[in-house]
Amino acid sequence: MVSTCAELVHALPNRWRYRLRSATPIQWDQLEQQLGAALPPGQWRWRLNRHCSTLLLEANTSAPHQQQQGWQSLVAALARSGATPPQPDVVQVRVQVVREWPSHLRHWFLAPANLASFLAASGLLGLAAFLLLAGIVGLILPLAPGFPLLLLAFVLVETAFKLRRPFTAAPAL
């Protein structure tokens, strides 16, 4: 498919820059003649850069079908000048095999730790609830330590979340 020989590099509303790639050498003189015949000079301006293998297309009018017409003319001119698509790039992918314990063995080993984490987090959350109430009362009463109690309650809630995170987090892919 010859359309893969032209890669859109940059586009503005009426201006497109394509990078031209071909498995066979592009016949630039023939491509220039084909583009001159396919693109009417009053509607289009174009410039070939042989050193960078790029083509700049610029439409003089702002009709919405201009880009499609320019693209079709470019593909047809590339086909007539003998351009062939390059071979696709091969991407090397490293695969790492992760061997996990069987799920029933893992469940039996992690169950006690999960239970201990749950009980500790529940105790911390209960203590944080008590400190929250005491802190609110402390803010109302004069000479009572309300603000430090609220900060301590916040720290206890964060600690409870950190205790539970290894058992409740989604598994990493």
PDB file of C-alpha atoms in Angstrom:
ATOM      1  CA  MET A   1       0.000   0.000   0.000  1.00  0.00           C
ATOM      2  CA  VAL A   2       1.681   3.169  -1.231  1.00  0.00           C
ATOM      3  CA  SER A   3      -0.074   5.400   1.316  1.00  0.00           C
ATOM      4  CA  THR A   4       2.343   4.150   3.997  1.00  0.00           C
ATOM      5  CA  CYS A   5       5.193   5.793   2.074  1.00  0.00           C
ATOM      6  CA  ALA A   6       3.993   9.240   3.193  1.00  0.00           C
ATOM      7  CA  GLU A   7       3.964  10.036   6.907  1.00  0.00           C
ATOM      8  CA  LEU A   8       2.283  13.239   8.082  1.00  0.00           C
ATOM      9  CA  VAL A   9       4.841  15.166  10.126  1.00  0.00           C
ATOM     10  CA  HIS A  10       3.145  18.508  10.664  1.00  0.00           C
ATOM     11  CA  ALA A  11      -0.244  19.975   9.809  1.00  0.00           C
ATOM     12  CA  LEU A  12      -1.737  23.451   9.870  1.00  0.00           C
ATOM     13  CA  PRO A  13      -5.217  24.356   8.578  1.00  0.00           C
ATOM     14  CA  ASN A  14      -4.130  24.627   4.908  1.00  0.00           C
ATOM     15  CA  ARG A  15      -0.588  23.264   5.054  1.00  0.00           C
ATOM     16  CA  TRP A  16       0.761  19.719   5.441  1.00  0.00           C
ATOM     17  CA  ARG A  17       4.311  18.389   5.630  1.00  0.00           C
ATOM     18  CA  TYR A  18       4.886  14.724   4.756  1.00  0.00           C
ATOM     19  CA  ARG A  19       8.001  12.602   5.224  1.00  0.00           C
ATOM     20  CA  LEU A  20       8.423  10.322   2.198  1.00  0.00           C
ATOM     21  CA  ARG A  21       9.905   6.873   2.764  1.00  0.00           C
ATOM     22  CA  SER A  22      10.274   4.115   0.233  1.00  0.00           C
ATOM     23  CA  ALA A  23      11.981   0.711   0.099  1.00  0.00           C
ATOM     24  CA  THR A  24      13.155   1.553  -3.417  1.00  0.00           C
ATOM     25  CA  PRO A  25      14.814   4.887  -4.253  1.00  0.00           C
ATOM     26  CA  ILE A  26      12.222   7.556  -5.015  1.00  0.00           C
ATOM     27  CA  GLN A  27      12.449   8.933  -8.545  1.00  0.00           C
ATOM     28  CA  TRP A  28      12.268  12.590  -7.578  1.00  0.00           C
ATOM     29  CA  ASP A  29      12.035  14.005 -11.110  1.00  0.00           C
ATOM     30  CA  GLN A  30       9.160  11.709 -11.998  1.00  0.00           C
ATOM     31  CA  LEU A  31       7.421  12.456  -8.663  1.00  0.00           C
ATOM     32  CA  GLU A  32       7.788  16.177  -9.338  1.00  0.00           C
ATOM     33  CA  GLN A  33       6.192  15.769 -12.784  1.00  0.00           C
ATOM     34  CA  GLN A  34       3.357  13.642 -11.377  1.00  0.00           C
ATOM     35  CA  LEU A  35       2.621  16.189  -8.636  1.00  0.00           C
ATOM     36  CA  GLY A  36       2.701  19.027 -11.172  1.00  0.00           C
ATOM     37  CA  ALA A  37       0.124  17.201 -13.293  1.00  0.00           C
ATOM     38  CA  ALA A  38      -2.087  16.111 -10.370  1.00  0.00           C
ATOM     39  CA  LEU A  39      -2.178  19.349  -8.361  1.00  0.00           C
ATOM     40  CA  PRO A  40      -3.565  22.414 -10.176  1.00  0.00           C
ATOM     41  CA  PRO A  41      -1.116  25.328  -9.770  1.00  0.00           C
ATOM     42  CA  GLY A  42      -3.852  27.851  -8.919  1.00  0.00           C
ATOM     43  CA  GLN A  43      -5.154  25.799  -6.002  1.00  0.00           C
ATOM     44  CA  TRP A  44      -1.960  24.197  -4.678  1.00  0.00           C
ATOM     45  CA  ARG A  45       1.636  25.068  -3.903  1.00  0.00           C
ATOM     46  CA  TRP A  46       4.108  22.330  -3.086  1.00  0.00           C
ATOM     47  CA  ARG A  47       7.807  21.921  -2.483  1.00  0.00           C
ATOM     48  CA  LEU A  48       9.946  18.789  -2.481  1.00  0.00           C
ATOM     49  CA  ASN A  49      13.056  18.581  -0.305  1.00  0.00           C
ATOM     50  CA  ARG A  50      15.169  15.743  -1.657  1.00  0.00           C
ATOM     51  CA  HIS A  51      17.790  15.915   1.086  1.00  0.00           C
ATOM     52  CA  CYS A  52      15.240  15.491   3.900  1.00  0.00           C
ATOM     53  CA  SER A  53      12.799  13.397   1.822  1.00  0.00           C
ATOM     54  CA  THR A  54       9.888  15.680   2.656  1.00  0.00           C
ATOM     55  CA  LEU A  55       7.027  17.228   0.743  1.00  0.00           C
ATOM     56  CA  LEU A  56       5.286  20.434   1.757  1.00  0.00           C
ATOM     57  CA  LEU A  57       1.715  20.825   0.444  1.00  0.00           C
ATOM     58  CA  GLU A  58      -0.115  24.109   0.780  1.00  0.00           C
ATOM     59  CA  ALA A  59      -3.697  24.777  -0.321  1.00  0.00           C
ATOM     60  CA  ASN A  60      -4.478  28.276  -1.605  1.00  0.00           C
ATOM     61  CA  THR A  61      -8.195  27.979  -0.801  1.00  0.00           C
ATOM     62  CA  SER A  62      -9.756  26.886   2.458  1.00  0.00           C
ATOM     63  CA  ALA A  63     -12.238  24.368   1.042  1.00  0.00           C
ATOM     64  CA  PRO A  64     -12.803  21.445   3.435  1.00  0.00           C
ATOM     65  CA  HIS A  65     -12.088  18.790   0.796  1.00  0.00           C
ATOM     66  CA  GLN A  66      -8.615  20.194   0.021  1.00  0.00           C
ATOM     67  CA  GLN A  67      -6.687  17.895   2.365  1.00  0.00           C
ATOM     68  CA  GLN A  68      -8.373  14.779   0.993  1.00  0.00           C
ATOM     69  CA  GLN A  69      -7.739  15.856  -2.601  1.00  0.00           C
ATOM     70  CA  GLY A  70      -4.088  16.638  -1.839  1.00  0.00           C
ATOM     71  CA  TRP A  71      -3.617  13.313  -0.056  1.00  0.00           C
ATOM     72  CA  GLN A  72      -5.132  11.342  -2.943  1.00  0.00           C
ATOM     73  CA  SER A  73      -2.989  13.199  -5.462  1.00  0.00           C
ATOM     74  CA  LEU A  74       0.131  12.533  -3.398  1.00  0.00           C
ATOM     75  CA  VAL A  75      -0.603   8.792  -3.087  1.00  0.00           C
ATOM     76  CA  ALA A  76      -1.318   8.519  -6.812  1.00  0.00           C
ATOM     77  CA  ALA A  77       1.883  10.403  -7.690  1.00  0.00           C
ATOM     78  CA  LEU A  78       3.933   8.168  -5.371  1.00  0.00           C
ATOM     79  CA  ALA A  79       2.406   5.059  -6.957  1.00  0.00           C
ATOM     80  CA  ARG A  80       3.181   6.294 -10.484  1.00  0.00           C
ATOM     81  CA  SER A  81       6.761   7.191  -9.554  1.00  0.00           C
ATOM     82  CA  GLY A  82       7.441   3.653  -8.301  1.00  0.00           C
ATOM     83  CA  ALA A  83       7.538   4.180  -4.533  1.00  0.00           C
ATOM     84  CA  THR A  84       7.127   1.020  -2.478  1.00  0.00           C
ATOM     85  CA  PRO A  85       6.380   0.928   1.248  1.00  0.00           C
ATOM     86  CA  PRO A  86       9.343   0.180   3.521  1.00  0.00           C
ATOM     87  CA  GLN A  87       9.420  -2.919   5.666  1.00  0.00           C
ATOM     88  CA  PRO A  88       7.700  -2.391   9.015  1.00  0.00           C
ATOM     89  CA  ASP A  89       9.965  -1.842  11.985  1.00  0.00           C
ATOM     90  CA  VAL A  90      10.375  -4.874  14.208  1.00  0.00           C
ATOM     91  CA  VAL A  91       9.862  -4.156  17.874  1.00  0.00           C
ATOM     92  CA  GLN A  92      11.750  -6.310  20.343  1.00  0.00           C
ATOM     93  CA  VAL A  93       9.637  -7.188  23.372  1.00  0.00           C
ATOM     94  CA  ARG A  94      11.143  -8.650  26.531  1.00  0.00           C
ATOM     95  CA  VAL A  95       8.827 -10.944  28.413  1.00  0.00           C
ATOM     96  CA  GLN A  96       9.443 -11.570  32.066  1.00  0.00           C
ATOM     97  CA  VAL A  97       7.806 -14.631  33.576  1.00  0.00           C
ATOM     98  CA  VAL A  98       6.619 -14.104  37.121  1.00  0.00           C
ATOM     99  CA  ARG A  99       6.020 -17.278  39.040  1.00  0.00           C
ATOM    100  CA  GLU A 100       3.657 -16.874  41.932  1.00  0.00           C
ATOM    101  CA  TRP A 101       2.780 -19.273  44.660  1.00  0.00           C
ATOM    102  CA  PRO A 102      -0.377 -21.252  44.128  1.00  0.00           C
ATOM    103  CA  SER A 103      -3.312 -19.180  45.336  1.00  0.00           C
ATOM    104  CA  HIS A 104      -4.458 -21.589  48.080  1.00  0.00           C
ATOM    105  CA  LEU A 105      -0.954 -21.714  49.675  1.00  0.00           C
ATOM    106  CA  ARG A 106      -0.618 -17.973  49.433  1.00  0.00           C
ATOM    107  CA  HIS A 107      -4.058 -17.534  51.015  1.00  0.00           C
ATOM    108  CA  TRP A 108      -3.123 -19.675  54.020  1.00  0.00           C
ATOM    109  CA  PHE A 109       0.162 -17.840  54.583  1.00  0.00           C
ATOM    110  CA  LEU A 110      -1.329 -14.347  54.231  1.00  0.00           C
ATOM    111  CA  ALA A 111      -4.553 -14.935  56.186  1.00  0.00           C
ATOM    112  CA  PRO A 112      -3.024 -14.460  59.668  1.00  0.00           C
ATOM    113  CA  ALA A 113      -1.225 -11.276  58.585  1.00  0.00           C
ATOM    114  CA  ASN A 114      -4.418  -9.989  56.994  1.00  0.00           C
ATOM    115  CA  LEU A 115      -6.386 -10.667  60.181  1.00  0.00           C
ATOM    116  CA  ALA A 116      -3.754  -8.987  62.368  1.00  0.00           C
ATOM    117  CA  SER A 117      -3.709  -5.982  60.039  1.00  0.00           C
ATOM    118  CA  PHE A 118      -7.502  -5.758  60.148  1.00  0.00           C
ATOM    119  CA  LEU A 119      -7.649  -5.932  63.948  1.00  0.00           C
ATOM    120  CA  ALA A 120      -4.879  -3.350  64.383  1.00  0.00           C
ATOM    121  CA  ALA A 121      -6.471  -0.977  61.852  1.00  0.00           C
ATOM    122  CA  SER A 122      -9.884  -1.373  63.509  1.00  0.00           C
ATOM    123  CA  GLY A 123      -8.405  -0.555  66.903  1.00  0.00           C
ATOM    124  CA  LEU A 124      -6.615   2.494  65.497  1.00  0.00           C
ATOM    125  CA  LEU A 125      -9.803   3.718  63.798  1.00  0.00           C
ATOM    126  CA  GLY A 126     -11.774   3.284  67.032  1.00  0.00           C
ATOM    127  CA  LEU A 127      -9.157   5.240  68.971  1.00  0.00           C
ATOM    128  CA  ALA A 128      -9.132   7.903  66.234  1.00  0.00           C
ATOM    129  CA  ALA A 129     -12.934   8.237  66.497  1.00  0.00           C
ATOM    130  CA  PHE A 130     -12.659   8.730  70.256  1.00  0.00           C
ATOM    131  CA  LEU A 131      -9.859  11.307  69.803  1.00  0.00           C
ATOM    132  CA  LEU A 132     -11.913  13.106  67.161  1.00  0.00           C
ATOM    133  CA  LEU A 133     -14.841  13.511  69.537  1.00  0.00           C
ATOM    134  CA  ALA A 134     -12.524  14.581  72.358  1.00  0.00           C
ATOM    135  CA  GLY A 135     -10.788  17.037  70.026  1.00  0.00           C
ATOM    136  CA  ILE A 136     -14.072  18.609  68.950  1.00  0.00           C
ATOM    137  CA  VAL A 137     -15.064  19.015  72.585  1.00  0.00           C
ATOM    138  CA  GLY A 138     -11.565  20.357  73.283  1.00  0.00           C
ATOM    139  CA  LEU A 139     -11.995  23.034  70.653  1.00  0.00           C
ATOM    140  CA  ILE A 140     -15.179  24.237  72.312  1.00  0.00           C
ATOM    141  CA  LEU A 141     -13.931  24.256  75.912  1.00  0.00           C
ATOM    142  CA  PRO A 142     -11.338  26.811  77.000  1.00  0.00           C
ATOM    143  CA  LEU A 143      -7.872  25.541  77.968  1.00  0.00           C
ATOM    144  CA  ALA A 144      -8.544  22.063  76.511  1.00  0.00           C
ATOM    145  CA  PRO A 145      -6.123  20.464  74.010  1.00  0.00           C
ATOM    146  CA  GLY A 146      -8.534  20.168  71.049  1.00  0.00           C
ATOM    147  CA  PHE A 147      -6.236  20.787  68.103  1.00  0.00           C
ATOM    148  CA  PRO A 148      -3.476  18.305  69.097  1.00  0.00           C
ATOM    149  CA  LEU A 149      -6.119  15.616  69.630  1.00  0.00           C
ATOM    150  CA  LEU A 150      -7.495  16.211  66.119  1.00  0.00           C
ATOM    151  CA  LEU A 151      -3.990  15.966  64.638  1.00  0.00           C
ATOM    152  CA  LEU A 152      -3.368  12.731  66.516  1.00  0.00           C
ATOM    153  CA  ALA A 153      -6.678  11.339  65.239  1.00  0.00           C
ATOM    154  CA  PHE A 154      -5.623  12.200  61.674  1.00  0.00           C
ATOM    155  CA  VAL A 155      -2.270  10.424  62.123  1.00  0.00           C
ATOM    156  CA  LEU A 156      -4.027   7.333  63.503  1.00  0.00           C
ATOM    157  CA  VAL A 157      -6.419   7.173  60.510  1.00  0.00           C
ATOM    158  CA  GLU A 158      -3.496   7.450  58.064  1.00  0.00           C
ATOM    159  CA  THR A 159      -1.621   4.716  59.944  1.00  0.00           C
ATOM    160  CA  ALA A 160      -4.673   2.450  59.793  1.00  0.00           C
ATOM    161  CA  PHE A 161      -4.901   2.969  56.021  1.00  0.00           C
ATOM    162  CA  LYS A 162      -1.212   2.168  55.600  1.00  0.00           C
ATOM    163  CA  LEU A 163      -1.626  -1.045  57.602  1.00  0.00           C
ATOM    164  CA  ARG A 164      -4.442  -2.218  55.324  1.00  0.00           C
ATOM    165  CA  ARG A 165      -2.967  -1.088  51.988  1.00  0.00           C
ATOM    166  CA  PRO A 166      -0.954  -4.282  51.185  1.00  0.00           C
ATOM    167  CA  PHE A 167      -4.088  -6.387  51.591  1.00  0.00           C
ATOM    168  CA  THR A 168      -6.562  -4.111  49.811  1.00  0.00           C
ATOM    169  CA  ALA A 169      -4.487  -2.647  46.942  1.00  0.00           C
ATOM    170  CA  ALA A 170      -5.142  -3.850  43.415  1.00  0.00           C
ATOM    171  CA  PRO A 171      -2.467  -6.284  42.208  1.00  0.00           C
ATOM    172  CA  ALA A 172       0.224  -4.746  39.994  1.00  0.00           C
ATOM    173  CA  LEU A 173       0.134  -5.807  36.375  1.00  0.00           C
TER     174      LEU A 173
END
